[in-house]
Coordinates of N, CA and C in Angstrom, one line a residue:
M1312 N -58.3 147.5 6.8 CA -59.7 147.7 7.2 C -60.0 147.1 8.6
E1313 N -60.6 148.0 9.4 CA -60.9 147.6 10.7 C -62.3 147.1 10.8
R1314 N -62.5 145.9 11.4 CA -63.9 145.3 11.5 C -64.5 145.7 12.8
K1315 N -65.8 146.1 12.7 CA -66.6 146.4 13.9 C -67.1 145.1 14.6
I1316 N -67.0 145.1 15.9 CA -67.4 144.0 16.7 C -68.5 144.4 17.6
L1317 N -69.7 143.8 17.5 CA -70.8 144.1 18.4 C -70.7 143.0 19.5
K1318 N -70.9 143.4 20.8 CA -70.9 142.5 21.9 C -72.2 142.6 22.7
A1319 N -72.8 141.5 23.0 CA -74.1 141.5 23.7 C -73.8 141.7 25.2
S1320 N -74.7 142.3 25.9 CA -74.7 142.4 27.3 C -74.8 141.0 28.0
E1321 N -74.4 140.9 29.2 CA -74.5 139.7 29.9 C -75.9 139.2 30.0
G1322 N -76.1 137.9 29.6 CA -77.4 137.3 29.6 C -78.3 137.6 28.4
M1323 N -77.6 138.2 27.4 CA -78.3 138.6 26.2 C -77.6 138.0 25.0
I1324 N -78.4 138.0 23.9 CA -77.9 137.5 22.6 C -78.2 138.6 21.5
L1325 N -77.3 138.8 20.6 CA -77.5 139.7 19.5 C -78.1 139.0 18.4
T1326 N -79.1 139.6 17.7 CA -79.7 139.0 16.5 C -80.2 140.1 15.5
D1327 N -80.2 139.7 14.3 CA -80.8 140.5 13.2 C -82.0 139.7 12.7
G1328 N -82.3 138.6 13.3 CA -83.4 137.7 12.9 C -82.9 136.5 12.2
V1329 N -81.7 136.5 11.7 CA -81.1 135.4 11.0 C -79.8 134.9 11.7
T1330 N -79.0 135.9 12.1 CA -77.7 135.6 12.7 C -77.9 135.8 14.2
F1331 N -77.3 134.9 15.0 CA -77.4 135.0 16.5 C -76.0 134.9 17.1
G1332 N -75.7 135.6 18.1 CA -74.4 135.4 18.8 C -74.2 136.4 19.9
C1333 N -73.2 136.1 20.7 CA -72.8 137.0 21.8 C -71.8 138.0 21.3
E1334 N -71.1 137.7 20.2 CA -70.2 138.6 19.5 C -70.5 138.5 18.0
I1335 N -70.7 139.6 17.4 CA -71.0 139.6 16.0 C -69.9 140.5 15.3
Y1336 N -69.1 139.9 14.4 CA -68.1 140.6 13.6 C -68.8 141.0 12.3
L1337 N -69.0 142.3 12.2 CA -69.7 142.9 11.1 C -68.9 142.8 9.8
G1338 N -69.5 142.3 8.8 CA -68.8 142.3 7.5 C -69.0 143.7 6.8
E1339 N -68.3 143.9 5.8 CA -68.4 145.2 5.0 C -69.8 145.4 4.5
G1340 N -70.4 146.6 4.8 CA -71.7 146.9 4.3 C -72.8 146.4 5.2
V1341 N -72.5 145.7 6.3 CA -73.6 145.3 7.3 C -73.9 146.4 8.2
D1342 N -75.2 146.7 8.3 CA -75.7 147.8 9.2 C -75.8 147.3 10.6
E1343 N -75.1 147.9 11.5 CA -75.1 147.4 12.9 C -76.5 147.7 13.6
S1344 N -77.2 148.7 13.0 CA -78.5 149.0 13.6 C -79.6 147.9 13.3
A1345 N -79.2 146.9 12.5 CA -80.1 145.8 12.2 C -80.1 144.8 13.4
F1346 N -79.1 144.9 14.2 CA -79.0 143.9 15.3 C -79.6 144.5 16.6
K1347 N -80.3 143.6 17.4 CA -80.8 144.0 18.6 C -80.5 142.9 19.6
E1348 N -80.6 143.2 20.9 CA -80.4 142.3 22.0 C -81.7 141.6 22.4
I1349 N -81.6 140.3 22.6 CA -82.8 139.6 23.2 C -82.3 138.8 24.3
P1350 N -83.1 138.5 25.3 CA -82.7 137.7 26.5 C -82.3 136.3 26.0
F1351 N -81.3 135.7 26.6 CA -80.8 134.3 26.3 C -82.0 133.3 26.3
E1352 N -82.9 133.5 27.3 CA -84.0 132.6 27.4 C -84.9 132.6 26.2
E1353 N -85.1 133.8 25.6 CA -85.9 133.9 24.4 C -85.2 133.2 23.2
Y1354 N -83.9 133.3 23.1 CA -83.1 132.7 22.1 C -83.2 131.1 22.3
E1355 N -83.2 130.6 23.5 CA -83.3 129.2 23.7 C -84.6 128.7 23.3
K1356 N -85.7 129.4 23.6 CA -87.1 129.1 23.2 C -87.1 129.0 21.6
M1357 N -86.6 130.0 21.0 CA -86.6 130.0 19.5 C -85.9 128.8 18.9
S1358 N -84.7 128.5 19.5 CA -83.9 127.4 19.1 C -84.7 126.0 19.2
E1359 N -85.4 125.9 20.3 CA -86.2 124.6 20.5 C -87.3 124.5 19.5
E1360 N -87.9 125.6 19.1 CA -89.1 125.6 18.2 C -88.7 125.4 16.8
E1361 N -87.5 125.9 16.3 CA -87.1 125.7 14.9 C -86.1 124.6 14.8
P1362 N -86.5 123.5 14.2 CA -85.5 122.4 14.0 C -84.5 122.8 13.0
Y1363 N -83.3 122.3 13.2 CA -82.2 122.5 12.2 C -82.4 121.7 10.9
E1364 N -82.0 122.3 9.8 CA -82.1 121.6 8.5 C -80.9 120.9 8.2

C-alpha cells in the first residue's frame, strides 16, 4: 500500500482543523480535500490561544 503525503508550501501549514503539519501522511480512508493551507503566522496565533492539555 502506498501512502499519500501532502506537503505545505513554504511559509504555510496544512490543517484539517485538528491535525497540523508541514507534511501530512494520510492514513487509509483520510480525505485529502479536508486539508487546507494556512499561513504559519495564523498557526502560531492559534497555538498561543489554545493551551495544551
